[in-house]
Amino acid sequence: MSSLPARVRVSRLPLPPTPNVAVQLRRLLPDAPLEAVTQAAAALAGGRVVGVAVLTDGGARLGIEAGWRGKGLEQALQDAVSQ
């Protein structure tokens, strides 16, 4: 697994997403078909969602806040949804 900043945690999400989780998924992946999600993961920093990844029949989608890109979240999120 990739090396993440100390305050970041990546977790797989239960499905279907709860309303609060769906809000965060839509914030970072506005065009993702949430009804077709088969796996989902989120990266949290300081209790805040800073990145998400979802897997659907159409492929994987990744959404990361601009300030967190290039810090290892991409690979960690992809690993989490492909397990």
N, CA, C and O atoms as a MOPAC input file, in Angstrom:
PM7 MOZYME 1SCF
protein

 N      0.83900 1    -1.18500 1     0.00000 1
 C      0.00000 1     0.00000 1     0.00000 1
 C      0.88100 1     1.24400 1     0.00000 1
 O      2.00800 1     1.22200 1     0.49400 1
 N      0.35900 1     2.31100 1    -0.55200 1
 C      1.12700 1     3.54300 1    -0.64700 1
 C      1.28800 1     4.20800 1     0.71700 1
 O      0.55600 1     3.91000 1     1.66100 1
 N      2.24800 1     5.10400 1     0.80000 1
 C      2.50300 1     5.84300 1     2.03600 1
 C      1.61100 1     7.08500 1     2.04800 1
 O      1.67700 1     7.92000 1     1.14600 1
 N      0.78400 1     7.19200 1     3.07400 1
 C     -0.14600 1     8.31400 1     3.19700 1
 C      0.33100 1     9.27700 1     4.27100 1
 O      1.06700 1     8.88600 1     5.17700 1
 N     -0.08500 1    10.53800 1     4.17300 1
 C      0.19900 1    11.46200 1     5.27300 1
 C     -0.36400 1    10.89200 1     6.57600 1
 O     -1.36700 1    10.17900 1     6.55600 1
 N      0.26200 1    11.19500 1     7.68900 1
 C     -0.08000 1    10.60900 1     8.98600 1
 C     -1.54300 1    10.80200 1     9.38200 1
 O     -2.11700 1     9.92500 1    10.02700 1
 N     -2.14200 1    11.89100 1     9.02400 1
 C     -3.51300 1    12.15100 1     9.48000 1
 C     -4.59300 1    11.64600 1     8.52700 1
 O     -5.77200 1    11.93200 1     8.73300 1
 N     -4.21700 1    10.90600 1     7.49400 1
 C     -5.17800 1    10.41200 1     6.50700 1
 C     -5.48400 1     8.93700 1     6.75400 1
 O     -4.58600 1     8.13400 1     7.00600 1
 N     -6.76700 1     8.60200 1     6.67700 1
 C     -7.22100 1     7.22800 1     6.81300 1
 C     -8.11300 1     6.90900 1     5.61800 1
 O     -8.97500 1     7.70900 1     5.25300 1
 N     -7.90800 1     5.74200 1     5.00900 1
 C     -8.73600 1     5.29200 1     3.89700 1
 C     -9.55200 1     4.09700 1     4.36200 1
 O     -9.01600 1     3.14700 1     4.93300 1
 N    -10.85800 1     4.15600 1     4.10800 1
 C    -11.76300 1     3.09500 1     4.52800 1
 C    -12.74400 1     2.74800 1     3.42400 1
 O    -13.20200 1     3.61800 1     2.68400 1
 N    -13.06100 1     1.46000 1     3.32400 1
 C    -14.14200 1     1.04900 1     2.42900 1
 C    -15.45700 1     1.46000 1     3.06300 1
 O    -15.58800 1     1.48300 1     4.28700 1
 N    -16.42500 1     1.78300 1     2.22800 1
 C    -17.72000 1     2.24700 1     2.69800 1
 C    -18.78300 1     1.16200 1     2.53700 1
 O    -18.75800 1     0.41200 1     1.56100 1
 N    -19.71100 1     1.07400 1     3.48100 1
 C    -20.81700 1     0.12700 1     3.31600 1
 C    -21.76300 1     0.62500 1     2.22600 1
 O    -21.90800 1     1.82700 1     2.00800 1
 N    -22.39200 1    -0.31200 1     1.56000 1
 C    -23.35200 1     0.03100 1     0.51300 1
 C    -24.72000 1    -0.50600 1     0.89400 1
 O    -24.80500 1    -1.52400 1     1.58100 1
 N    -25.77200 1     0.13600 1     0.47500 1
 C    -25.80500 1     1.40300 1    -0.25000 1
 C    -25.36400 1     2.54700 1     0.66100 1
 O    -25.44700 1     2.45200 1     1.88500 1
 N    -24.89200 1     3.63400 1     0.03700 1
 C    -24.41000 1     4.75100 1     0.85600 1
 C    -25.55300 1     5.40800 1     1.63600 1
 O    -26.65900 1     5.57700 1     1.12400 1
 N    -25.26000 1     5.76900 1     2.87000 1
 C    -26.23500 1     6.50500 1     3.67000 1
 C    -26.39500 1     7.89900 1     3.05200 1
 O    -25.55500 1     8.31400 1     2.25400 1
 N    -27.44800 1     8.61700 1     3.40300 1
 C    -27.62700 1     9.95800 1     2.83300 1
 C    -26.42400 1    10.87800 1     3.05900 1
 O    -26.04300 1    11.61700 1     2.15100 1
 N    -25.81800 1    10.84600 1     4.25200 1
 C    -24.66100 1    11.71000 1     4.51300 1
 C    -23.47000 1    11.32900 1     3.63900 1
 O    -22.76500 1    12.20200 1     3.13300 1
 N    -23.24600 1    10.03500 1     3.46200 1
 C    -22.14500 1     9.57100 1     2.61300 1
 C    -22.43000 1     9.92300 1     1.15600 1
 O    -21.52200 1    10.32500 1     0.42700 1
 N    -23.66400 1     9.77700 1     0.73100 1
 C    -24.03300 1    10.11000 1    -0.64700 1
 C    -23.74800 1    11.58100 1    -0.95600 1
 O    -23.33300 1    11.91600 1    -2.06500 1
 N    -23.97000 1    12.44900 1     0.01900 1
 C    -23.67000 1    13.88000 1    -0.17200 1
 C    -22.18300 1    14.06200 1    -0.47800 1
 O    -21.82400 1    14.81000 1    -1.38700 1
 N    -21.32400 1    13.38700 1     0.27200 1
 C    -19.87500 1    13.50700 1     0.05700 1
 C    -19.46000 1    12.89700 1    -1.28400 1
 O    -18.60700 1    13.44700 1    -1.98000 1
 N    -20.06100 1    11.76300 1    -1.64500 1
 C    -19.75900 1    11.15600 1    -2.94400 1
 C    -20.15200 1    12.09800 1    -4.07000 1
 O    -19.39500 1    12.28200 1    -5.02300 1
 N    -21.32900 1    12.69100 1    -3.96400 1
 C    -21.77500 1    13.62000 1    -5.02200 1
 C    -20.92800 1    14.89900 1    -5.05300 1
 O    -20.72700 1    15.48600 1    -6.11600 1
 N    -20.44000 1    15.32200 1    -3.90000 1
 C    -19.60100 1    16.52700 1    -3.86200 1
 C    -18.30900 1    16.30900 1    -4.65100 1
 O    -17.87700 1    17.18900 1    -5.39500 1
 N    -17.69800 1    15.14000 1    -4.48700 1
 C    -16.42100 1    14.87900 1    -5.15000 1
 C    -16.56400 1    14.16400 1    -6.49100 1
 O    -15.65000 1    14.20100 1    -7.31500 1
 N    -17.70000 1    13.51600 1    -6.71100 1
 C    -17.95700 1    12.82200 1    -7.97900 1
 C    -19.37700 1    13.16700 1    -8.44400 1
 O    -20.26200 1    12.31300 1    -8.40200 1
 N    -19.59900 1    14.39700 1    -8.88300 1
 C    -20.96600 1    14.83700 1    -9.18900 1
 C    -21.65600 1    14.04600 1   -10.28800 1
 O    -22.88500 1    13.98100 1   -10.30500 1
 N    -20.91300 1    13.44400 1   -11.20300 1
 C    -21.51900 1    12.72400 1   -12.31900 1
 C    -21.55700 1    11.20900 1   -12.12800 1
 O    -21.99800 1    10.49100 1   -13.02500 1
 N    -21.10700 1    10.71300 1   -10.98700 1
 C    -21.07300 1     9.26800 1   -10.75800 1
 C    -22.48500 1     8.72300 1   -10.54800 1
 O    -23.28200 1     9.32700 1    -9.83000 1
 N    -22.79400 1     7.59500 1   -11.16500 1
 C    -24.11500 1     6.97400 1   -10.97200 1
 C    -24.14800 1     6.20300 1    -9.64800 1
 O    -23.82600 1     5.01500 1    -9.62300 1
 N    -24.52800 1     6.85600 1    -8.56100 1
 C    -24.46300 1     6.24500 1    -7.23200 1
 C    -25.31300 1     4.98500 1    -7.10800 1
 O    -24.99900 1     4.10400 1    -6.30800 1
 N    -26.37900 1     4.89200 1    -7.88600 1
 C    -27.22200 1     3.69900 1    -7.82400 1
 C    -26.52300 1     2.47200 1    -8.40300 1
 O    -26.96400 1     1.34800 1    -8.16500 1
 N    -25.44200 1     2.66500 1    -9.16000 1
 C    -24.71400 1     1.56300 1    -9.78700 1
 C    -23.39600 1     1.23300 1    -9.08500 1
 O    -22.62000 1     0.42000 1    -9.58700 1
 N    -23.13500 1     1.84900 1    -7.93900 1
 C    -21.87400 1     1.63500 1    -7.22800 1
 C    -21.84200 1     0.23300 1    -6.62000 1
 O    -22.77200 1    -0.18000 1    -5.92700 1
 N    -20.74000 1    -0.49500 1    -6.89600 1
 C    -20.56600 1    -1.83800 1    -6.34000 1
 C    -19.51700 1    -1.86400 1    -5.23000 1
 O    -19.52500 1    -2.77600 1    -4.40200 1
 N    -18.62700 1    -0.89300 1    -5.19600 1
 C    -17.62900 1    -0.72100 1    -4.13100 1
 C    -17.39900 1     0.77700 1    -3.97400 1
 O    -17.51200 1     1.53800 1    -4.93500 1
 N    -17.07700 1     1.19000 1    -2.75600 1
 C    -16.78100 1     2.60500 1    -2.50500 1
 C    -15.78000 1     2.71300 1    -1.36500 1
 O    -15.75500 1     1.88200 1    -0.45800 1
 N    -14.95100 1     3.75900 1    -1.43000 1
 C    -13.97800 1     4.02600 1    -0.37500 1
 C    -13.84100 1     5.53300 1    -0.21800 1
 O    -14.08800 1     6.29700 1    -1.15000 1
 N    -13.44200 1     5.94200 1     0.98300 1
 C    -13.25100 1     7.36400 1     1.26500 1
 C    -11.93500 1     7.56800 1     1.98400 1
 O    -11.49900 1     6.72100 1     2.76300 1
 N    -11.30500 1     8.70500 1     1.71500 1
 C    -10.10300 1     9.12900 1     2.43000 1
 C    -10.52800 1    10.26500 1     3.34400 1
 O    -11.11500 1    11.25200 1     2.89900 1
 N    -10.22300 1    10.11200 1     4.63000 1
 C    -10.57700 1    11.12300 1     5.61800 1
 C     -9.32500 1    11.72200 1     6.22400 1
 O     -8.35800 1    11.02000 1     6.52200 1
 N     -9.36100 1    13.03100 1     6.39900 1
 C     -8.26400 1    13.75700 1     7.05500 1
 C     -8.90000 1    14.69400 1     8.06300 1
 O     -9.68800 1    15.56800 1     7.70100 1
 N     -8.56000 1    14.51100 1     9.31800 1
 C     -9.12700 1    15.35000 1    10.36400 1
 C    -10.63200 1    15.25100 1    10.44600 1
 O    -11.29500 1    16.23600 1    10.77200 1
 N    -11.19400 1    14.07500 1    10.15500 1
 C    -12.63100 1    13.87400 1    10.21700 1
 C    -13.38400 1    14.38200 1     9.00800 1
 O    -14.61500 1    14.35600 1     8.99600 1
 N    -12.68200 1    14.83800 1     7.99900 1
 C    -13.29000 1    15.40000 1     6.79300 1
 C    -12.97300 1    14.52600 1     5.58800 1
 O    -11.84000 1    14.06600 1     5.44800 1
 N    -13.94800 1    14.28700 1     4.71500 1
 C    -13.72600 1    13.50200 1     3.50100 1
 C    -12.96400 1    14.36600 1     2.50100 1
 O    -13.42900 1    15.43700 1     2.10800 1
 N    -11.78000 1    13.88500 1     2.09200 1
 C    -10.95400 1    14.63300 1     1.13800 1
 C    -10.78100 1    13.88100 1    -0.18000 1
 O    -10.23000 1    14.41900 1    -1.14000 1
 N    -11.25200 1    12.64000 1    -0.22200 1
 C    -11.17000 1    11.86800 1    -1.45700 1
 C    -12.10300 1    10.68600 1    -1.41300 1
 O    -12.36900 1    10.12500 1    -0.35000 1
 N    -12.60800 1    10.30400 1    -2.59500 1
 C    -13.47800 1     9.14000 1    -2.70600 1
 C    -13.15200 1     8.38500 1    -3.98100 1
 O    -12.64600 1     8.94800 1    -4.95200 1
 N    -13.45400 1     7.09900 1    -3.95000 1
 C    -13.35300 1     6.26500 1    -5.13600 1
 C    -14.55900 1     5.35400 1    -5.15300 1
 O    -14.97500 1     4.84400 1    -4.11300 1
 N    -15.12300 1     5.14500 1    -6.33600 1
 C    -16.23300 1     4.21600 1    -6.48700 1
 C    -15.95000 1     3.30700 1    -7.67000 1
 O    -15.24300 1     3.67300 1    -8.60900 1
 N    -16.51900 1     2.12200 1    -7.59900 1
 C    -16.42800 1     1.15200 1    -8.67800 1
 C    -17.84500 1     0.84400 1    -9.11500 1
 O    -18.71000 1     0.53300 1    -8.29600 1
 N    -18.07600 1     0.93400 1   -10.43000 1
 C    -19.37100 1     0.60000 1   -11.00900 1
 C    -19.12000 1    -0.35500 1   -12.16600 1
 O    -17.97200 1    -0.63500 1   -12.51400 1
 N    -20.19400 1    -0.85100 1   -12.75700 1
 C    -20.03900 1    -1.70500 1   -13.93500 1
 C    -19.33000 1    -0.95800 1   -15.06400 1
 O    -18.71000 1    -1.57700 1   -15.92800 1
 N    -19.42300 1     0.36200 1   -15.05500 1
 C    -18.78700 1     1.18600 1   -16.07900 1
 C    -17.33000 1     1.51400 1   -15.79300 1
 O    -16.68000 1     2.17700 1   -16.60200 1
 N    -16.80200 1     1.06300 1   -14.65700 1
 C    -15.40800 1     1.32500 1   -14.32400 1
 C    -15.25200 1     2.04900 1   -13.01000 1
 O    -16.20800 1     2.22200 1   -12.25600 1
 N    -14.03300 1     2.46600 1   -12.75000 1
 C    -13.70100 1     3.14600 1   -11.49900 1
 C    -13.71500 1     4.65400 1   -11.69600 1
 O    -13.37900 1     5.15500 1   -12.76900 1
 N    -14.10300 1     5.36200 1   -10.66100 1
 C    -14.06500 1     6.83300 1   -10.65200 1
 C    -13.40100 1     7.28200 1    -9.37000 1
 O    -13.54300 1     6.65800 1    -8.31900 1
 N    -12.67500 1     8.37200 1    -9.48200 1
 C    -11.88900 1     8.87900 1    -8.36900 1
 C    -12.09700 1    10.37900 1    -8.25800 1
 O    -12.05100 1    11.09000 1    -9.26200 1
 N    -12.32500 1    10.86400 1    -7.04900 1
 C    -12.46400 1    12.29700 1    -6.80900 1
 C    -11.66600 1    12.68200 1    -5.57800 1
 O    -11.89600 1    12.15500 1    -4.49000 1
 N    -10.72200 1    13.60800 1    -5.75100 1
 C     -9.86300 1    14.03900 1    -4.64900 1
 C     -9.80000 1    15.56100 1    -4.64900 1
 O     -9.64300 1    16.18700 1    -5.69700 1
 N     -9.92500 1    16.15200 1    -3.45800 1
 C     -9.79000 1    17.60800 1    -3.36500 1
 C     -8.42700 1    18.02400 1    -3.89200 1
 O     -7.43900 1    17.31200 1    -3.71200 1
 N     -8.37600 1    19.17500 1    -4.54200 1
 C     -7.15400 1    19.63600 1    -5.21000 1
 C     -5.93600 1    19.66100 1    -4.29700 1
 O     -4.85300 1    19.26100 1    -4.72500 1
 N     -6.06900 1    20.10600 1    -3.08000 1
 C     -4.93800 1    20.19700 1    -2.17000 1
 C     -4.39000 1    18.85600 1    -1.70700 1
 O     -3.31400 1    18.80200 1    -1.11200 1
 N     -5.11700 1    17.77200 1    -1.97100 1
 C     -4.69800 1    16.44200 1    -1.52900 1
 C     -4.19200 1    15.56600 1    -2.66900 1
 O     -3.76900 1    14.43400 1    -2.43300 1
 N     -4.22800 1    16.06000 1    -3.87400 1
 C     -3.75400 1    15.26500 1    -5.01300 1
 C     -2.24100 1    15.08500 1    -4.95500 1
 O     -1.50800 1    15.98000 1    -4.53600 1
 N     -1.79400 1    13.90900 1    -5.38400 1
 C     -0.36600 1    13.62700 1    -5.43500 1
 C      0.25800 1    13.26300 1    -4.10000 1
 O      1.48000 1    13.28900 1    -3.95600 1
 N     -0.57600 1    12.92300 1    -3.11700 1
 C     -0.05100 1    12.58200 1    -1.78200 1
 C     -0.27400 1    11.11100 1    -1.44000 1
 O     -0.18900 1    10.71800 1    -0.27700 1
 N     -0.55800 1    10.30500 1    -2.45600 1
 C     -0.74600 1     8.87500 1    -2.25200 1
 C     -2.18600 1     8.43700 1    -2.11000 1
 O     -2.46100 1     7.23800 1    -2.05600 1
 N     -3.11600 1     9.38100 1    -2.04700 1
 C     -4.51600 1     9.01700 1    -1.88100 1
 C     -5.06300 1     8.27200 1    -3.08900 1
 O     -5.88800 1     7.37100 1    -2.94000 1
 N     -4.61300 1     8.64000 1    -4.28300 1
 C     -5.10000 1     8.01700 1    -5.49900 1
 C     -4.92900 1     6.49800 1    -5.44300 1
 O     -5.88600 1     5.75000 1    -5.64500 1
 N     -3.72500 1     6.06000 1    -5.17100 1
 C     -3.43000 1     4.62800 1    -5.14300 1
 C     -4.12600 1     3.93500 1    -3.97800 1
 O     -4.64300 1     2.82900 1    -4.13700 1
 N     -4.14500 1     4.56700 1    -2.82000 1
 C     -4.78300 1     3.97300 1    -1.65000 1
 C     -6.28200 1     3.77900 1    -1.87400 1
 O     -6.83600 1     2.74900 1    -1.48800 1
 N     -6.93500 1     4.75300 1    -2.48900 1
 C     -8.36200 1     4.63900 1    -2.77000 1
 C     -8.63200 1     3.56500 1    -3.82000 1
 O     -9.56800 1     2.77800 1    -3.68500 1
 N     -7.81000 1     3.53700 1    -4.86200 1
 C     -7.97000 1     2.50200 1    -5.89200 1
 C     -7.76600 1     1.11800 1    -5.30300 1
 O     -8.50700 1     0.19200 1    -5.63400 1
 N     -6.78700 1     0.96200 1    -4.44500 1
 C     -6.53900 1    -0.32800 1    -3.78200 1
 C     -7.75300 1    -0.72700 1    -2.94600 1
 O     -8.14900 1    -1.89200 1    -2.94500 1
 N     -8.34200 1     0.22900 1    -2.23800 1
 C     -9.46000 1    -0.06900 1    -1.34700 1
 C    -10.68800 1    -0.56200 1    -2.11000 1
 O    -11.36400 1    -1.48000 1    -1.64600 1
 N    -10.99300 1     0.02400 1    -3.26600 1
 C    -12.17000 1    -0.41100 1    -4.01000 1
 C    -11.91700 1    -1.66500 1    -4.83700 1
 O    -12.86800 1    -2.31300 1    -5.27500 1
 N    -10.67900 1    -2.01400 1    -5.05400 1
 C    -10.40300 1    -3.21000 1    -5.87000 1
 C    -10.20500 1    -4.45200 1    -5.01500 1
 O     -9.97800 1    -5.52800 1    -5.56700 1
 N    -10.28100 1    -4.35200 1    -3.69600 1
 C    -10.12400 1    -5.51500 1    -2.81000 1
 C    -11.35000 1    -6.38700 1    -2.81500 1
 O    -11.38500 1    -7.40600 1    -2.12500 1

